[in-house]
Amino acid sequence: MEPTTLNTTRLELRPFAPADEDEVFAICQDPEIQRWTMVPTPYERAHARAFVGELVPAGWRDGTGYSFAVRLGSGGPLVAAVGVHVHEVFGTNSYEIGYWAAKEHRGQGFMTEAVIAVARWAFTELGAVRLEWRAEVGNAGSRAVAEKAGFRIEGLLRASLHRADTVRDSWVGALLPSDLGLTPALPYLTSAAD
């Protein structure tokens, strides 16, 4: 997939680039980001450099992950990150979204706006039929964003998150194209319970 830029009313979302290293490093010093996301702890300069210079370009090139730097307008400050990660499950692709927001930009709706933009892109450009969200139980901020973006919380996955030599429970939710008024790439035959 060719790297792409998305725009919303307030935000520009573009693939991370080496020029973002300093901001990523500074933002990821936040204990809340280190506590609730999968970024390394402690977060070192080499982690930021590898993320923007190696991991993100490889994901776009290989079709395994699509990470966006979320900026307040074109050239504005980095306010968040949103990524869609691809997993192969039973011979088909499964898509999972993850995100973090800079502390000083939380509570302003930027994260929800960015998540909806990336979800629309995943459904229309990647052909995703389902976008999953997962977060460690207790991550109320991430859950609030997911719910505001239209994700339905589907339950709790026991011992599904591996962090720091422990396994933890996680919430799981999903968004379908129809939840955003989009036509799905494949017909959806719901269960009799629906």
CSV table of C-alpha atoms in Angstrom, one decimal:
chain,number,residue,atom,x,y,z
A,1,MET,CA,0.0,0.0,0.0
A,2,GLU,CA,1.3,3.4,-0.9
A,3,PRO,CA,1.6,5.7,2.2
A,4,THR,CA,-1.4,8.1,2.3
A,5,THR,CA,-2.5,11.2,4.1
A,6,LEU,CA,-5.9,11.7,5.5
A,7,ASN,CA,-7.6,14.9,6.5
A,8,THR,CA,-10.5,15.7,8.8
A,9,THR,CA,-11.9,19.1,9.8
A,10,ARG,CA,-9.2,19.7,12.4
A,11,LEU,CA,-6.5,17.1,11.7
A,12,GLU,CA,-3.9,15.8,9.3
A,13,LEU,CA,-3.1,12.1,9.5
A,14,ARG,CA,0.1,11.0,7.7
A,15,PRO,CA,2.5,8.1,8.0
A,16,PHE,CA,5.2,8.8,10.7
A,17,ALA,CA,8.5,9.9,9.3
A,18,PRO,CA,12.0,10.3,10.8
A,19,ALA,CA,11.3,14.0,11.4
A,20,ASP,CA,8.8,12.9,14.0
A,21,GLU,CA,11.3,11.2,16.2
A,22,ASP,CA,11.7,14.0,18.8
A,23,GLU,CA,8.0,14.5,19.3
A,24,VAL,CA,7.3,10.7,19.5
A,25,PHE,CA,10.2,10.4,22.1
A,26,ALA,CA,8.9,13.3,24.2
A,27,ILE,CA,5.2,12.2,24.1
A,28,CYS,CA,6.0,8.5,25.0
A,29,GLN,CA,7.7,9.6,28.2
A,30,ASP,CA,4.2,10.0,29.6
A,31,PRO,CA,3.7,7.3,32.3
A,32,GLU,CA,0.0,6.8,31.1
A,33,ILE,CA,1.1,5.9,27.6
A,34,GLN,CA,3.7,3.5,29.0
A,35,ARG,CA,1.2,2.0,31.4
A,36,TRP,CA,-1.7,1.4,29.0
A,37,THR,CA,-0.1,0.8,25.5
A,38,MET,CA,2.5,-1.6,24.1
A,39,VAL,CA,5.3,1.0,23.9
A,40,PRO,CA,8.5,-0.2,25.6
A,41,THR,CA,9.1,0.9,29.2
A,42,PRO,CA,11.3,2.8,29.7
A,43,TYR,CA,10.9,4.5,26.4
A,44,GLU,CA,14.3,5.3,25.0
A,45,ARG,CA,15.4,7.5,22.1
A,46,ALA,CA,16.3,4.4,20.1
A,47,HIS,CA,12.7,3.2,20.4
A,48,ALA,CA,11.4,6.4,18.8
A,49,ARG,CA,14.1,6.3,16.1
A,50,ALA,CA,13.3,2.6,15.2
A,51,PHE,CA,9.5,3.3,15.2
A,52,VAL,CA,9.6,6.3,12.8
A,53,GLY,CA,12.5,5.1,10.7
A,54,GLU,CA,12.1,1.4,10.5
A,55,LEU,CA,8.8,-0.1,11.9
A,56,VAL,CA,6.4,2.3,10.3
A,57,PRO,CA,7.9,2.3,6.8
A,58,ALA,CA,8.2,-1.5,6.9
A,59,GLY,CA,4.6,-1.9,7.9
A,60,TRP,CA,3.4,0.3,5.0
A,61,ARG,CA,5.8,-1.5,2.5
A,62,ASP,CA,4.9,-5.0,3.7
A,63,GLY,CA,1.2,-4.4,4.2
A,64,THR,CA,1.4,-5.5,7.9
A,65,GLY,CA,0.7,-2.2,9.6
A,66,TYR,CA,-0.4,1.4,8.9
A,67,SER,CA,0.6,4.0,11.5
A,68,PHE,CA,-0.5,7.6,11.2
A,69,ALA,CA,0.9,10.6,13.0
A,70,VAL,CA,-2.1,12.8,13.9
A,71,ARG,CA,-1.3,16.5,13.7
A,72,LEU,CA,-3.4,19.5,14.5
A,73,GLY,CA,-3.7,20.8,11.0
A,74,SER,CA,-1.0,20.6,8.4
A,75,GLY,CA,2.3,21.2,10.1
A,76,GLY,CA,0.8,21.5,13.5
A,77,PRO,CA,1.9,19.7,16.7
A,78,LEU,CA,1.7,15.9,17.0
A,79,VAL,CA,-1.4,15.2,19.1
A,80,ALA,CA,-1.8,11.4,18.7
A,81,ALA,CA,-1.0,8.2,16.9
A,82,VAL,CA,-3.3,5.7,15.3
A,83,GLY,CA,-2.3,2.4,13.8
A,84,VAL,CA,-4.1,-0.4,12.0
A,85,HIS,CA,-2.3,-3.7,12.4
A,86,VAL,CA,-2.9,-6.7,10.1
A,87,HIS,CA,-3.0,-10.3,11.4
A,88,GLU,CA,-3.7,-13.3,9.3
A,89,VAL,CA,-6.4,-15.5,10.9
A,90,PHE,CA,-7.7,-18.6,9.2
A,91,GLY,CA,-6.3,-17.5,5.8
A,92,THR,CA,-7.9,-14.1,5.9
A,93,ASN,CA,-6.8,-10.7,7.2
A,94,SER,CA,-7.9,-9.4,10.5
A,95,TYR,CA,-7.5,-5.8,11.4
A,96,GLU,CA,-6.9,-4.2,14.8
A,97,ILE,CA,-6.7,-0.6,15.7
A,98,GLY,CA,-4.6,1.0,18.4
A,99,TYR,CA,-3.9,4.5,19.5
A,100,TRP,CA,-2.4,6.9,22.0
A,101,ALA,CA,-2.9,10.7,22.6
A,102,ALA,CA,-0.4,13.3,23.8
A,103,LYS,CA,-1.4,14.2,27.4
A,104,GLU,CA,-1.9,17.9,26.7
A,105,HIS,CA,-4.3,17.1,23.8
A,106,ARG,CA,-6.6,14.6,25.5
A,107,GLY,CA,-10.2,15.4,26.1
A,108,GLN,CA,-10.7,17.5,23.0
A,109,GLY,CA,-12.1,14.9,20.7
A,110,PHE,CA,-9.0,14.6,18.5
A,111,MET,CA,-8.6,10.9,19.2
A,112,THR,CA,-12.1,10.0,18.3
A,113,GLU,CA,-12.0,12.1,15.2
A,114,ALA,CA,-8.7,10.4,14.1
A,115,VAL,CA,-10.0,6.9,14.9
A,116,ILE,CA,-13.1,7.4,12.8
A,117,ALA,CA,-11.0,8.7,9.9
A,118,VAL,CA,-8.7,5.8,10.0
A,119,ALA,CA,-11.5,3.3,10.4
A,120,ARG,CA,-13.3,4.7,7.3
A,121,TRP,CA,-9.9,4.4,5.4
A,122,ALA,CA,-9.5,0.8,6.6
A,123,PHE,CA,-12.9,-0.2,5.4
A,124,THR,CA,-12.8,1.6,2.0
A,125,GLU,CA,-9.1,1.2,1.1
A,126,LEU,CA,-8.0,-2.0,2.8
A,127,GLY,CA,-11.3,-3.8,2.4
A,128,ALA,CA,-11.5,-4.6,6.1
A,129,VAL,CA,-14.8,-6.3,7.0
A,130,ARG,CA,-14.2,-5.8,10.8
A,131,LEU,CA,-12.0,-3.6,12.8
A,132,GLU,CA,-11.1,-4.8,16.3
A,133,TRP,CA,-10.1,-2.7,19.3
A,134,ARG,CA,-8.5,-4.2,22.4
A,135,ALA,CA,-7.3,-2.6,25.6
A,136,GLU,CA,-6.3,-3.8,29.0
A,137,VAL,CA,-9.2,-3.9,31.4
A,138,GLY,CA,-9.1,-0.6,33.3
A,139,ASN,CA,-8.0,1.6,30.4
A,140,ALA,CA,-11.1,3.7,30.6
A,141,GLY,CA,-9.8,6.5,28.3
A,142,SER,CA,-9.2,4.1,25.4
A,143,ARG,CA,-12.6,2.5,25.9
A,144,ALA,CA,-14.3,5.9,25.9
A,145,VAL,CA,-12.7,6.7,22.6
A,146,ALA,CA,-13.7,3.4,21.1
A,147,GLU,CA,-17.3,3.7,22.2
A,148,LYS,CA,-17.5,7.3,21.0
A,149,ALA,CA,-16.1,6.2,17.6
A,150,GLY,CA,-18.9,3.6,17.4
A,151,PHE,CA,-17.2,0.4,18.5
A,152,ARG,CA,-19.4,-2.2,20.2
A,153,ILE,CA,-17.8,-3.7,23.3
A,154,GLU,CA,-18.0,-7.4,22.7
A,155,GLY,CA,-16.6,-8.7,25.9
A,156,LEU,CA,-13.5,-9.6,28.0
A,157,LEU,CA,-10.7,-11.8,26.8
A,158,ARG,CA,-9.0,-13.5,29.7
A,159,ALA,CA,-5.2,-13.6,29.8
A,160,SER,CA,-5.0,-12.1,26.3
A,161,LEU,CA,-2.5,-9.3,26.7
A,162,HIS,CA,1.2,-10.1,27.4
A,163,ARG,CA,3.1,-7.3,29.1
A,164,ALA,CA,6.2,-7.4,31.3
A,165,ASP,CA,6.3,-11.1,32.1
A,166,THR,CA,2.6,-11.2,32.9
A,167,VAL,CA,-0.7,-11.8,31.1
A,168,ARG,CA,-3.6,-9.6,31.6
A,169,ASP,CA,-7.3,-9.5,30.7
A,170,SER,CA,-8.4,-7.2,27.9
A,171,TRP,CA,-11.6,-5.7,26.6
A,172,VAL,CA,-12.5,-6.3,23.0
A,173,GLY,CA,-14.8,-4.4,20.7
A,174,ALA,CA,-15.4,-4.2,17.0
A,175,LEU,CA,-16.6,-1.7,14.4
A,176,LEU,CA,-18.2,-2.8,11.1
A,177,PRO,CA,-18.5,-0.8,7.9
A,178,SER,CA,-22.2,-0.5,8.4
A,179,ASP,CA,-21.7,1.1,11.8
A,180,LEU,CA,-20.2,4.1,9.9
A,181,GLY,CA,-22.9,4.0,7.1
A,182,LEU,CA,-20.5,2.2,4.7
A,183,THR,CA,-21.2,-0.8,2.4
A,184,PRO,CA,-19.2,-3.8,3.6
A,185,ALA,CA,-16.7,-5.5,1.3
A,186,LEU,CA,-18.4,-8.8,1.9
A,187,PRO,CA,-22.1,-9.6,2.7
A,188,TYR,CA,-22.7,-10.1,6.4
A,189,LEU,CA,-24.9,-12.9,7.5
A,190,THR,CA,-25.8,-12.2,11.1
A,191,SER,CA,-26.6,-14.9,13.6
A,192,ALA,CA,-30.2,-15.8,14.5
A,193,ALA,CA,-29.6,-14.1,17.8
A,194,ASP,CA,-29.2,-10.7,16.1
